[in-house]
């Protein structure tokens, strides 16, 4: 039988970037790409998400920005042995916790190159009071019938944050309004001097 | 302290903030700040000091989630009892509180007296959108645009809703209307090209190329997205050419178009490299590698 137990571990910097990106654009949906690698340990797969690249905050359903960004990302990270391992999305409405069709479509595209791809949806309601350890994200993975299912409620895939104090650090950044300095690919295309890698964000 | 009185210690920042505000900030703090802001005059201070003081006061005035809004509206209602504008403010306050049903009722009531009030008609779309009822939002917007077909913002809003639902053809129709009304606005050409690219298909891609080109023309070659769009399209064209060769669909007259296309792509690539070397030199090597990849 061998049910594949996939563990997903997201680095603190990727997690914080993701949330800050959503907080910067409060009235629109935002999305981005997750970068990392797959580590095989006998039957258990560990997907290590080491970075998050914020993509767009407007007209998310249009292809050109996504395609240009994916080509750039691939070129940037392939030399470091990293690849695209997932996609994150945050809905524009506070009470919307459904994975929309656009998100599923982009997830499907990523699954073609990385079948264990993670689709992370930001849980807007948990932003009000951050819980102690768990990340405020819903993990969705694709099962064998190519449907996106939420993990964690039944047995199966699990998402953890690498550094357990991530939510504390995140709260600190939220209070200092750090989201002002985050740059996504949309911002880069509007002004190419802005760095979509956000290399100086945490310095 | 709290433990002595049998209360659990405070463990969350927002709770602490609320307690501190209650204890140390006087109840008339907001009103005093508001009055100060309204009465702020330059008198004998320098311009810089005046501006700094202004920003300080306006940041201290928080009008979010306070009773001040309700009181203001009551005063206005007393003075202007039948006013549509005050009615609109009432509706917007209900929206801000999330009482969608009451907001809708208020707007419907106001529309009985002034059925062509553009702001109220648009607020109804906003309420529908906020509740996630996209079909209602689309219906209201379409009805609005039947009357006010020159409202560009409304066309753009409708297109955005369509894009979020992946109804690209309908979104493209909105942009066709926008280009008809405002043919020299490059943003419309650019988004229309993006929509056609997303729709796909040979004809759409060829039209997309034309609109990326017109965007570049209207912006004097400065629009990064349009330049990238051309590069993307022509790398796609290369793939389709190869498969078409297999299907024996190439006609003799296409050769000139191919030469123009590859010239266009190298022009776009050169323009991008020039811009990056000036404004984002640390990304230039990445760009060059990316462009090489796109040419396959």
GROMACS .gro file of C-alpha atoms in nm:
model
  499
    1UNK     CA    1   0.000   0.000   0.000
    2UNK     CA    2   0.249   0.264   0.112
    3UNK     CA    3   0.062   0.588   0.168
    4UNK     CA    4   0.307   0.864   0.099
    5UNK     CA    5   0.356   1.073   0.410
    6UNK     CA    6   0.474   1.410   0.292
    7UNK     CA    7   0.612   1.649   0.545
    8UNK     CA    8   0.640   2.012   0.450
    9UNK     CA    9   0.872   2.237   0.642
   10UNK     CA   10   0.871   2.607   0.569
   11UNK     CA   11   1.158   2.833   0.669
   12UNK     CA   12   1.077   3.134   0.888
   13UNK     CA   13   1.192   3.386   0.628
   14UNK     CA   14   0.967   3.234   0.362
   15UNK     CA   15   0.670   3.226   0.601
   16UNK     CA   16   0.718   3.587   0.710
   17UNK     CA   17   0.764   3.713   0.353
   18UNK     CA   18   0.440   3.546   0.255
   19UNK     CA   19   0.236   3.704   0.535
   20UNK     CA   20   0.396   4.047   0.493
   21UNK     CA   21   0.314   4.037   0.120
   22UNK     CA   22  -0.052   3.971   0.202
   23UNK     CA   23  -0.053   4.249   0.462
   24UNK     CA   24   0.095   4.501   0.220
   25UNK     CA   25  -0.194   4.459  -0.023
   26UNK     CA   26  -0.491   4.430   0.209
   27UNK     CA   27  -0.762   4.492  -0.046
   28UNK     CA   28  -0.652   4.251  -0.320
   29UNK     CA   29  -0.556   3.888  -0.351
   30UNK     CA   30  -0.184   3.815  -0.358
   31UNK     CA   31   0.015   3.515  -0.469
   32UNK     CA   32   0.368   3.391  -0.493
   33UNK     CA   33   0.597   3.100  -0.562
   34UNK     CA   34   0.763   2.873  -0.306
   35UNK     CA   35   1.122   2.764  -0.361
   36UNK     CA   36   1.293   2.469  -0.200
   37UNK     CA   37   1.400   2.110  -0.241
   38UNK     CA   38   1.280   1.756  -0.186
   39UNK     CA   39   1.461   1.533   0.062
   40UNK     CA   40   1.394   1.159   0.044
   41UNK     CA   41   1.416   0.950   0.360
   42UNK     CA   42   1.308   0.593   0.281
   43UNK     CA   43   0.933   0.624   0.242
   44UNK     CA   44   0.898   0.966   0.396
   45UNK     CA   45   0.937   1.270   0.179
   46UNK     CA   46   1.036   1.602   0.330
   47UNK     CA   47   0.971   1.908   0.119
   48UNK     CA   48   1.190   2.187   0.251
   49UNK     CA   49   1.051   2.528   0.157
   50UNK     CA   50   1.344   2.765   0.193
   51UNK     CA   51   1.217   3.079   0.024
   52UNK     CA   52   0.904   3.253  -0.100
   53UNK     CA   53   0.899   3.483  -0.401
   54UNK     CA   54   0.605   3.726  -0.395
   55UNK     CA   55   0.449   3.747  -0.740
   56UNK     CA   56   0.145   3.968  -0.796
   57UNK     CA   57  -0.115   4.174  -0.623
   58UNK     CA   58  -0.334   4.262  -0.922
   59UNK     CA   59  -0.491   4.075  -1.214
   60UNK     CA   60  -0.366   3.746  -1.076
   61UNK     CA   61  -0.546   3.546  -1.344
   62UNK     CA   62  -0.330   3.681  -1.628
   63UNK     CA   63  -0.047   3.467  -1.759
   64UNK     CA   64   0.238   3.693  -1.877
   65UNK     CA   65   0.358   3.802  -1.529
   66UNK     CA   66   0.346   3.444  -1.404
   67UNK     CA   67   0.541   3.308  -1.702
   68UNK     CA   68   0.810   3.575  -1.694
   69UNK     CA   69   0.851   3.527  -1.319
   70UNK     CA   70   0.879   3.147  -1.348
   71UNK     CA   71   1.149   3.175  -1.614
   72UNK     CA   72   1.345   3.424  -1.401
   73UNK     CA   73   1.303   3.212  -1.086
   74UNK     CA   74   1.418   2.897  -1.257
   75UNK     CA   75   1.725   3.072  -1.394
   76UNK     CA   76   1.806   3.226  -1.056
   77UNK     CA   77   1.773   2.920  -0.835
   78UNK     CA   78   1.875   2.625  -1.050
   79UNK     CA   79   2.244   2.689  -0.977
   80UNK     CA   80   2.173   2.663  -0.603
   81UNK     CA   81   2.008   2.324  -0.644
   82UNK     CA   82   1.668   2.468  -0.560
   83UNK     CA   83   1.349   2.452  -0.763
   84UNK     CA   84   0.985   2.556  -0.752
   85UNK     CA   85   0.811   2.340  -0.492
   86UNK     CA   86   0.483   2.517  -0.441
   87UNK     CA   87   0.258   2.819  -0.462
   88UNK     CA   88   0.097   3.046  -0.203
   89UNK     CA   89  -0.220   3.249  -0.226
   90UNK     CA   90  -0.408   3.487  -0.002
   91UNK     CA   91  -0.768   3.572  -0.082
   92UNK     CA   92  -0.887   3.932  -0.094
   93UNK     CA   93  -1.189   3.880   0.128
   94UNK     CA   94  -1.138   3.823   0.498
   95UNK     CA   95  -1.388   3.541   0.529
   96UNK     CA   96  -1.294   3.358   0.208
   97UNK     CA   97  -1.109   3.038   0.294
   98UNK     CA   98  -1.164   2.854  -0.032
   99UNK     CA   99  -0.891   2.776  -0.279
  100UNK     CA  100  -1.006   2.954  -0.597
  101UNK     CA  101  -0.985   2.824  -0.951
  102UNK     CA  102  -0.694   3.045  -1.049
  103UNK     CA  103  -0.490   2.914  -0.754
  104UNK     CA  104  -0.576   2.554  -0.845
  105UNK     CA  105  -0.477   2.610  -1.207
  106UNK     CA  106  -0.138   2.753  -1.114
  107UNK     CA  107  -0.094   2.469  -0.866
  108UNK     CA  108  -0.169   2.216  -1.139
  109UNK     CA  109   0.093   2.376  -1.361
  110UNK     CA  110   0.354   2.351  -1.085
  111UNK     CA  111   0.256   1.989  -1.017
  112UNK     CA  112   0.359   1.902  -1.370
  113UNK     CA  113   0.720   1.970  -1.276
  114UNK     CA  114   0.703   1.885  -0.903
  115UNK     CA  115   0.424   1.639  -0.818
  116UNK     CA  116   0.445   1.691  -0.441
  117UNK     CA  117   0.381   2.063  -0.482
  118UNK     CA  118   0.228   2.244  -0.186
  119UNK     CA  119  -0.049   2.498  -0.226
  120UNK     CA  120  -0.050   2.723   0.079
  121UNK     CA  121  -0.353   2.937   0.149
  122UNK     CA  122  -0.321   3.214   0.408
  123UNK     CA  123  -0.577   3.177   0.684
  124UNK     CA  124  -0.695   3.540   0.711
  125UNK     CA  125  -0.897   3.485   1.026
  126UNK     CA  126  -0.594   3.368   1.224
  127UNK     CA  127  -0.413   3.693   1.144
  128UNK     CA  128  -0.604   3.867   1.422
  129UNK     CA  129  -0.444   3.667   1.699
  130UNK     CA  130  -0.147   3.458   1.602
  131UNK     CA  131  -0.143   3.112   1.761
  132UNK     CA  132   0.163   2.992   1.955
  133UNK     CA  133   0.337   2.748   1.726
  134UNK     CA  134   0.141   2.663   1.416
  135UNK     CA  135   0.170   2.864   1.097
  136UNK     CA  136  -0.148   3.046   0.991
  137UNK     CA  137  -0.157   2.863   0.662
  138UNK     CA  138  -0.374   2.593   0.512
  139UNK     CA  139  -0.176   2.326   0.330
  140UNK     CA  140  -0.336   2.178   0.021
  141UNK     CA  141  -0.186   1.893  -0.178
  142UNK     CA  142  -0.297   1.707  -0.486
  143UNK     CA  143  -0.412   1.349  -0.444
  144UNK     CA  144  -0.399   1.072  -0.703
  145UNK     CA  145  -0.725   1.180  -0.868
  146UNK     CA  146  -0.567   1.523  -0.928
  147UNK     CA  147  -0.795   1.702  -0.678
  148UNK     CA  148  -0.663   1.956  -0.433
  149UNK     CA  149  -0.736   1.850  -0.077
  150UNK     CA  150  -0.665   2.025   0.249
  151UNK     CA  151  -0.409   1.836   0.454
  152UNK     CA  152  -0.378   1.813   0.828
  153UNK     CA  153  -0.736   1.735   0.929
  154UNK     CA  154  -0.710   1.369   0.837
  155UNK     CA  155  -0.381   1.181   0.862
  156UNK     CA  156  -0.134   1.258   0.590
  157UNK     CA  157   0.070   1.558   0.499
  158UNK     CA  158   0.178   1.803   0.765
  159UNK     CA  159   0.313   2.158   0.750
  160UNK     CA  160   0.548   2.291   1.014
  161UNK     CA  161   0.763   2.599   1.044
  162UNK     CA  162   1.133   2.529   1.081
  163UNK     CA  163   1.187   2.784   1.360
  164UNK     CA  164   0.925   2.746   1.638
  165UNK     CA  165   0.932   3.113   1.734
  166UNK     CA  166   0.827   3.224   1.386
  167UNK     CA  167   0.492   3.367   1.495
  168UNK     CA  168   0.658   3.584   1.760
  169UNK     CA  169   0.900   3.728   1.506
  170UNK     CA  170   0.610   3.774   1.264
  171UNK     CA  171   0.408   3.967   1.523
  172UNK     CA  172   0.705   4.194   1.581
  173UNK     CA  173   0.734   4.267   1.209
  174UNK     CA  174   0.362   4.334   1.183
  175UNK     CA  175   0.377   4.589   1.463
  176UNK     CA  176   0.672   4.767   1.303
  177UNK     CA  177   0.484   4.767   0.968
  178UNK     CA  178   0.768   4.588   0.793
  179UNK     CA  179   0.534   4.505   0.506
  180UNK     CA  180   0.605   4.844   0.349
  181UNK     CA  181   0.946   4.725   0.231
  182UNK     CA  182   0.846   4.400   0.066
  183UNK     CA  183   0.869   4.391  -0.316
  184UNK     CA  184   0.684   4.153  -0.546
  185UNK     CA  185   0.737   4.072  -0.914
  186UNK     CA  186   0.457   4.314  -1.012
  187UNK     CA  187   0.647   4.596  -0.837
  188UNK     CA  188   0.965   4.492  -1.017
  189UNK     CA  189   0.794   4.507  -1.358
  190UNK     CA  190   0.666   4.856  -1.276
  191UNK     CA  191   1.010   4.970  -1.159
  192UNK     CA  192   1.299   4.736  -1.239
  193UNK     CA  193   1.522   4.891  -0.975
  194UNK     CA  194   1.309   4.714  -0.711
  195UNK     CA  195   1.449   4.376  -0.610
  196UNK     CA  196   1.196   4.090  -0.625
  197UNK     CA  197   1.438   3.869  -0.435
  198UNK     CA  198   1.395   4.096  -0.129
  199UNK     CA  199   1.758   4.036  -0.034
  200UNK     CA  200   1.769   4.332   0.205
  201UNK     CA  201   1.434   4.273   0.371
  202UNK     CA  202   1.558   4.111   0.691
  203UNK     CA  203   1.879   4.307   0.733
  204UNK     CA  204  -0.194   4.364   4.068
  205UNK     CA  205  -0.404   4.158   3.822
  206UNK     CA  206  -0.318   3.835   4.003
  207UNK     CA  207  -0.410   3.992   4.338
  208UNK     CA  208  -0.756   4.070   4.206
  209UNK     CA  209  -0.798   3.723   4.063
  210UNK     CA  210  -0.753   3.821   3.696
  211UNK     CA  211  -0.524   3.614   3.471
  212UNK     CA  212  -0.210   3.794   3.346
  213UNK     CA  213  -0.232   3.957   3.003
  214UNK     CA  214  -0.052   3.751   2.740
  215UNK     CA  215  -0.147   3.922   2.416
  216UNK     CA  216  -0.015   4.256   2.290
  217UNK     CA  217  -0.345   4.388   2.158
  218UNK     CA  218  -0.510   4.330   2.497
  219UNK     CA  219  -0.228   4.517   2.671
  220UNK     CA  220  -0.261   4.799   2.421
  221UNK     CA  221  -0.632   4.832   2.490
  222UNK     CA  222  -0.580   4.835   2.869
  223UNK     CA  223  -0.305   5.096   2.842
  224UNK     CA  224  -0.521   5.313   2.617
  225UNK     CA  225  -0.810   5.294   2.861
  226UNK     CA  226  -0.589   5.384   3.154
  227UNK     CA  227  -0.370   5.660   3.015
  228UNK     CA  228  -0.551   5.821   2.724
  229UNK     CA  229  -0.825   6.071   2.819
  230UNK     CA  230  -1.169   6.005   2.669
  231UNK     CA  231  -1.169   6.332   2.476
  232UNK     CA  232  -0.827   6.264   2.319
  233UNK     CA  233  -0.966   6.196   1.971
  234UNK     CA  234  -1.200   6.493   1.970
  235UNK     CA  235  -0.923   6.724   2.092
  236UNK     CA  236  -0.691   6.604   1.817
  237UNK     CA  237  -0.963   6.644   1.556
  238UNK     CA  238  -1.030   7.001   1.671
  239UNK     CA  239  -0.657   7.080   1.671
  240UNK     CA  240  -0.623   6.943   1.318
  241UNK     CA  241  -0.916   7.149   1.191
  242UNK     CA  242  -0.783   7.467   1.353
  243UNK     CA  243  -0.423   7.419   1.251
  244UNK     CA  244  -0.291   7.738   1.089
  245UNK     CA  245   0.057   7.838   0.985
  246UNK     CA  246   0.074   8.173   1.168
  247UNK     CA  247   0.443   8.245   1.228
  248UNK     CA  248   0.596   7.897   1.192
  249UNK     CA  249   0.804   7.789   0.893
  250UNK     CA  250   0.648   7.587   0.614
  251UNK     CA  251   0.845   7.277   0.715
  252UNK     CA  252   0.733   7.299   1.077
  253UNK     CA  253   0.375   7.356   0.968
  254UNK     CA  254   0.383   7.046   0.746
  255UNK     CA  255   0.544   6.830   1.017
  256UNK     CA  256   0.287   6.946   1.271
  257UNK     CA  257   0.008   6.872   1.022
  258UNK     CA  258   0.127   6.514   0.962
  259UNK     CA  259   0.167   6.457   1.336
  260UNK     CA  260  -0.187   6.572   1.405
  261UNK     CA  261  -0.343   6.378   1.119
  262UNK     CA  262  -0.170   6.059   1.229
  263UNK     CA  263  -0.306   6.111   1.580
  264UNK     CA  264  -0.660   6.144   1.454
  265UNK     CA  265  -0.788   5.793   1.419
  266UNK     CA  266  -1.133   5.778   1.275
  267UNK     CA  267  -1.140   5.402   1.236
  268UNK     CA  268  -1.389   5.221   1.455
  269UNK     CA  269  -1.492   5.504   1.684
  270UNK     CA  270  -1.817   5.652   1.795
  271UNK     CA  271  -1.718   5.984   1.641
  272UNK     CA  272  -1.841   5.870   1.298
  273UNK     CA  273  -2.186   5.782   1.432
  274UNK     CA  274  -2.215   6.115   1.614
  275UNK     CA  275  -2.108   6.309   1.305
  276UNK     CA  276  -2.375   6.140   1.096
  277UNK     CA  277  -2.643   6.211   1.360
  278UNK     CA  278  -2.555   6.581   1.352
  279UNK     CA  279  -2.562   6.585   0.972
  280UNK     CA  280  -2.894   6.403   0.962
  281UNK     CA  281  -3.045   6.660   1.196
  282UNK     CA  282  -2.927   6.949   0.982
  283UNK     CA  283  -2.993   6.794   0.640
  284UNK     CA  284  -3.280   6.551   0.692
  285UNK     CA  285  -3.357   6.453   0.331
  286UNK     CA  286  -3.004   6.461   0.197
  287UNK     CA  287  -2.885   6.179  -0.031
  288UNK     CA  288  -2.524   6.252   0.055
  289UNK     CA  289  -2.584   6.197   0.426
  290UNK     CA  290  -2.777   5.882   0.339
  291UNK     CA  291  -2.472   5.759   0.147
  292UNK     CA  292  -2.249   5.817   0.450
  293UNK     CA  293  -2.495   5.622   0.659
  294UNK     CA  294  -2.478   5.336   0.412
  295UNK     CA  295  -2.099   5.345   0.406
  296UNK     CA  296  -2.080   5.332   0.787
  297UNK     CA  297  -2.302   5.023   0.780
  298UNK     CA  298  -2.071   4.873   0.517
  299UNK     CA  299  -1.767   4.943   0.733
  300UNK     CA  300  -1.935   4.758   1.019
  301UNK     CA  301  -2.015   4.463   0.792
  302UNK     CA  302  -2.395   4.501   0.815
  303UNK     CA  303  -2.441   4.425   0.447
  304UNK     CA  304  -2.817   4.368   0.460
  305UNK     CA  305  -2.881   4.703   0.629
  306UNK     CA  306  -2.647   4.880   0.389
  307UNK     CA  307  -2.831   4.735   0.090
  308UNK     CA  308  -3.165   4.843   0.239
  309UNK     CA  309  -3.035   5.196   0.288
  310UNK     CA  310  -2.912   5.216  -0.069
  311UNK     CA  311  -3.233   5.072  -0.215
  312UNK     CA  312  -3.431   5.331  -0.020
  313UNK     CA  313  -3.210   5.613  -0.147
  314UNK     CA  314  -3.233   5.488  -0.505
  315UNK     CA  315  -3.611   5.520  -0.493
  316UNK     CA  316  -3.568   5.897  -0.471
  317UNK     CA  317  -3.266   5.932  -0.697
  318UNK     CA  318  -3.246   5.628  -0.924
  319UNK     CA  319  -2.954   5.761  -1.128
  320UNK     CA  320  -2.716   5.835  -0.842
  321UNK     CA  321  -2.386   5.697  -0.973
  322UNK     CA  322  -2.215   5.671  -0.635
  323UNK     CA  323  -2.496   5.471  -0.477
  324UNK     CA  324  -2.521   5.238  -0.776
  325UNK     CA  325  -2.150   5.171  -0.743
  326UNK     CA  326  -2.172   5.119  -0.366
  327UNK     CA  327  -2.424   4.843  -0.437
  328UNK     CA  328  -2.163   4.670  -0.652
  329UNK     CA  329  -1.910   4.713  -0.370
  330UNK     CA  330  -2.148   4.552  -0.117
  331UNK     CA  331  -2.207   4.257  -0.350
  332UNK     CA  332  -1.834   4.217  -0.406
  333UNK     CA  333  -1.757   4.234  -0.034
  334UNK     CA  334  -2.004   3.956   0.034
  335UNK     CA  335  -1.843   3.742  -0.234
  336UNK     CA  336  -2.156   3.750  -0.453
  337UNK     CA  337  -1.972   3.799  -0.782
  338UNK     CA  338  -2.269   3.722  -1.005
  339UNK     CA  339  -2.471   3.996  -0.833
  340UNK     CA  340  -2.175   4.235  -0.864
  341UNK     CA  341  -2.143   4.158  -1.237
  342UNK     CA  342  -2.518   4.204  -1.291
  343UNK     CA  343  -2.524   4.539  -1.109
  344UNK     CA  344  -2.216   4.662  -1.292
  345UNK     CA  345  -2.351   4.561  -1.631
  346UNK     CA  346  -2.678   4.743  -1.563
  347UNK     CA  347  -2.479   5.047  -1.448
  348UNK     CA  348  -2.267   5.043  -1.763
  349UNK     CA  349  -2.574   5.026  -1.987
  350UNK     CA  350  -2.657   5.375  -1.860
  351UNK     CA  351  -2.315   5.519  -1.787
  352UNK     CA  352  -2.109   5.364  -2.064
  353UNK     CA  353  -1.838   5.629  -2.047
  354UNK     CA  354  -1.735   5.538  -1.692
  355UNK     CA  355  -1.385   5.401  -1.748
  356UNK     CA  356  -1.325   5.297  -1.390
  357UNK     CA  357  -1.640   5.087  -1.398
  358UNK     CA  358  -1.527   4.907  -1.714
  359UNK     CA  359  -1.189   4.837  -1.551
  360UNK     CA  360  -1.356   4.710  -1.234
  361UNK     CA  361  -1.583   4.480  -1.436
  362UNK     CA  362  -1.284   4.347  -1.630
  363UNK     CA  363  -1.101   4.277  -1.304
  364UNK     CA  364  -1.396   4.078  -1.170
  365UNK     CA  365  -1.410   3.879  -1.494
  366UNK     CA  366  -1.036   3.805  -1.476
  367UNK     CA  367  -1.070   3.677  -1.120
  368UNK     CA  368  -1.335   3.436  -1.251
  369UNK     CA  369  -1.119   3.341  -1.550
  370UNK     CA  370  -1.382   3.482  -1.790
  371UNK     CA  371  -1.112   3.627  -2.014
  372UNK     CA  372  -1.327   3.679  -2.324
  373UNK     CA  373  -1.569   3.899  -2.134
  374UNK     CA  374  -1.279   4.089  -1.978
  375UNK     CA  375  -1.133   4.141  -2.325
  376UNK     CA  376  -1.466   4.291  -2.436
  377UNK     CA  377  -1.442   4.545  -2.153
  378UNK     CA  378  -1.096   4.645  -2.264
  379UNK     CA  379  -1.211   4.677  -2.626
  380UNK     CA  380  -1.465   4.933  -2.500
  381UNK     CA  381  -1.191   5.112  -2.305
  382UNK     CA  382  -0.959   5.128  -2.605
  383UNK     CA  383  -1.245   5.268  -2.815
  384UNK     CA  384  -1.311   5.543  -2.559
  385UNK     CA  385  -0.949   5.619  -2.471
  386UNK     CA  386  -0.728   5.497  -2.757
  387UNK     CA  387  -0.414   5.673  -2.636
  388UNK     CA  388  -0.402   5.528  -2.285
  389UNK     CA  389  -0.120   5.268  -2.296
  390UNK     CA  390  -0.246   5.076  -1.990
  391UNK     CA  391  -0.555   4.964  -2.183
  392UNK     CA  392  -0.348   4.835  -2.474
  393UNK     CA  393  -0.116   4.652  -2.236
  394UNK     CA  394  -0.388   4.479  -2.035
  395UNK     CA  395  -0.574   4.388  -2.356
  396UNK     CA  396  -0.255   4.227  -2.488
  397UNK     CA  397  -0.211   4.037  -2.158
  398UNK     CA  398  -0.571   3.913  -2.184
  399UNK     CA  399  -0.526   3.795  -2.542
  400UNK     CA  400  -0.203   3.619  -2.444
  401UNK     CA  401  -0.387   3.442  -2.160
  402UNK     CA  402  -0.670   3.340  -2.396
  403UNK     CA  403  -0.420   3.184  -2.635
  404UNK     CA  404  -0.473   3.060  -2.988
  405UNK     CA  405  -0.283   3.173  -3.293
  406UNK     CA  406  -0.508   3.467  -3.387
  407UNK     CA  407  -0.520   3.606  -3.032
  408UNK     CA  408  -0.143   3.582  -2.998
  409UNK     CA  409  -0.089   3.769  -3.322
  410UNK     CA  410  -0.327   4.044  -3.208
  411UNK     CA  411  -0.154   4.050  -2.869
  412UNK     CA  412   0.175   4.118  -3.046
  413UNK     CA  413   0.017   4.421  -3.215
  414UNK     CA  414  -0.111   4.559  -2.885
  415UNK     CA  415   0.221   4.506  -2.706
  416UNK     CA  416   0.378   4.693  -2.996
  417UNK     CA  417   0.127   4.979  -2.968
  418UNK     CA  418   0.196   4.999  -2.592
  419UNK     CA  419   0.567   5.030  -2.662
  420UNK     CA  420   0.488   5.297  -2.919
  421UNK     CA  421   0.264   5.495  -2.681
  422UNK     CA  422   0.514   5.479  -2.396
  423UNK     CA  423   0.823   5.560  -2.602
  424UNK     CA  424   0.971   5.215  -2.548
  425UNK     CA  425   0.971   5.246  -2.171
  426UNK     CA  426   0.715   4.987  -2.069
  427UNK     CA  427   0.894   4.683  -1.924
  428UNK     CA  428   0.586   4.457  -1.930
  429UNK     CA  429   0.522   4.518  -2.300
  430UNK     CA  430   0.886   4.448  -2.388
  431UNK     CA  431   0.875   4.122  -2.194
  432UNK     CA  432   0.541   4.044  -2.360
  433UNK     CA  433   0.699   4.067  -2.704
  434UNK     CA  434   0.984   3.838  -2.598
  435UNK     CA  435   0.740   3.582  -2.454
  436UNK     CA  436   0.522   3.586  -2.764
  437UNK     CA  437   0.808   3.539  -3.001
  438UNK     CA  438   0.952   3.249  -2.804
  439UNK     CA  439   0.605   3.090  -2.830
  440UNK     CA  440   0.602   3.164  -3.202
  441UNK     CA  441   0.925   2.975  -3.243
  442UNK     CA  442   0.769   2.665  -3.085
  443UNK     CA  443   0.459   2.688  -3.302
  444UNK     CA  444   0.670   2.735  -3.614
  445UNK     CA  445   0.851   2.408  -3.549
  446UNK     CA  446   0.527   2.216  -3.504
  447UNK     CA  447   0.374   2.386  -3.804
  448UNK     CA  448   0.665   2.282  -4.021
  449UNK     CA  449   0.575   1.925  -3.936
  450UNK     CA  450   0.217   1.984  -4.041
  451UNK     CA  451   0.314   2.147  -4.371
  452UNK     CA  452   0.117   2.459  -4.299
  453UNK     CA  453   0.386   2.710  -4.383
  454UNK     CA  454   0.296   2.935  -4.673
  455UNK     CA  455   0.560   3.123  -4.873
  456UNK     CA  456   0.432   3.467  -4.773
  457UNK     CA  457   0.503   3.405  -4.404
  458UNK     CA  458   0.876   3.452  -4.438
  459UNK     CA  459   0.860   3.829  -4.425
  460UNK     CA  460   0.655   3.813  -4.103
  461UNK     CA  461   0.913   3.582  -3.945
  462UNK     CA  462   1.195   3.821  -4.025
  463UNK     CA  463   0.995   4.113  -3.882
  464UNK     CA  464   0.915   3.908  -3.573
  465UNK     CA  465   1.270   3.808  -3.496
  466UNK     CA  466   1.380   4.168  -3.557
  467UNK     CA  467   1.111   4.284  -3.317
  468UNK     CA  468   1.224   4.036  -3.055
  469UNK     CA  469   1.588   4.139  -3.073
  470UNK     CA  470   1.485   4.505  -3.053
  471UNK     CA  471   1.275   4.434  -2.743
  472UNK     CA  472   1.557   4.228  -2.589
  473UNK     CA  473   1.810   4.506  -2.655
  474UNK     CA  474   1.578   4.767  -2.504
  475UNK     CA  475   1.535   4.553  -2.190
  476UNK     CA  476   1.909   4.494  -2.153
  477UNK     CA  477   1.978   4.865  -2.191
  478UNK     CA  478   1.721   4.953  -1.925
  479UNK     CA  479   1.845   4.688  -1.681
  480UNK     CA  480   2.209   4.790  -1.724
  481UNK     CA  481   2.109   5.144  -1.629
  482UNK     CA  482   1.860   5.086  -1.348
  483UNK     CA  483   1.910   4.731  -1.220
  484UNK     CA  484   2.265   4.626  -1.307
  485UNK     CA  485   2.273   4.348  -1.048
  486UNK     CA  486   1.993   4.173  -1.237
  487UNK     CA  487   2.145   4.214  -1.584
  488UNK     CA  488   2.321   3.875  -1.602
  489UNK     CA  489   2.000   3.703  -1.490
  490UNK     CA  490   1.808   3.889  -1.761
  491UNK     CA  491   2.055   3.792  -2.033
  492UNK     CA  492   2.039   3.425  -1.932
  493UNK     CA  493   1.658   3.443  -1.919
  494UNK     CA  494   1.632   3.597  -2.264
  495UNK     CA  495   1.867   3.331  -2.403
  496UNK     CA  496   1.638   3.066  -2.251
  497UNK     CA  497   1.333   3.219  -2.416
  498UNK     CA  498   1.492   3.203  -2.758
  499UNK     CA  499   1.545   2.833  -2.688
   0.00000   0.00000   0.00000
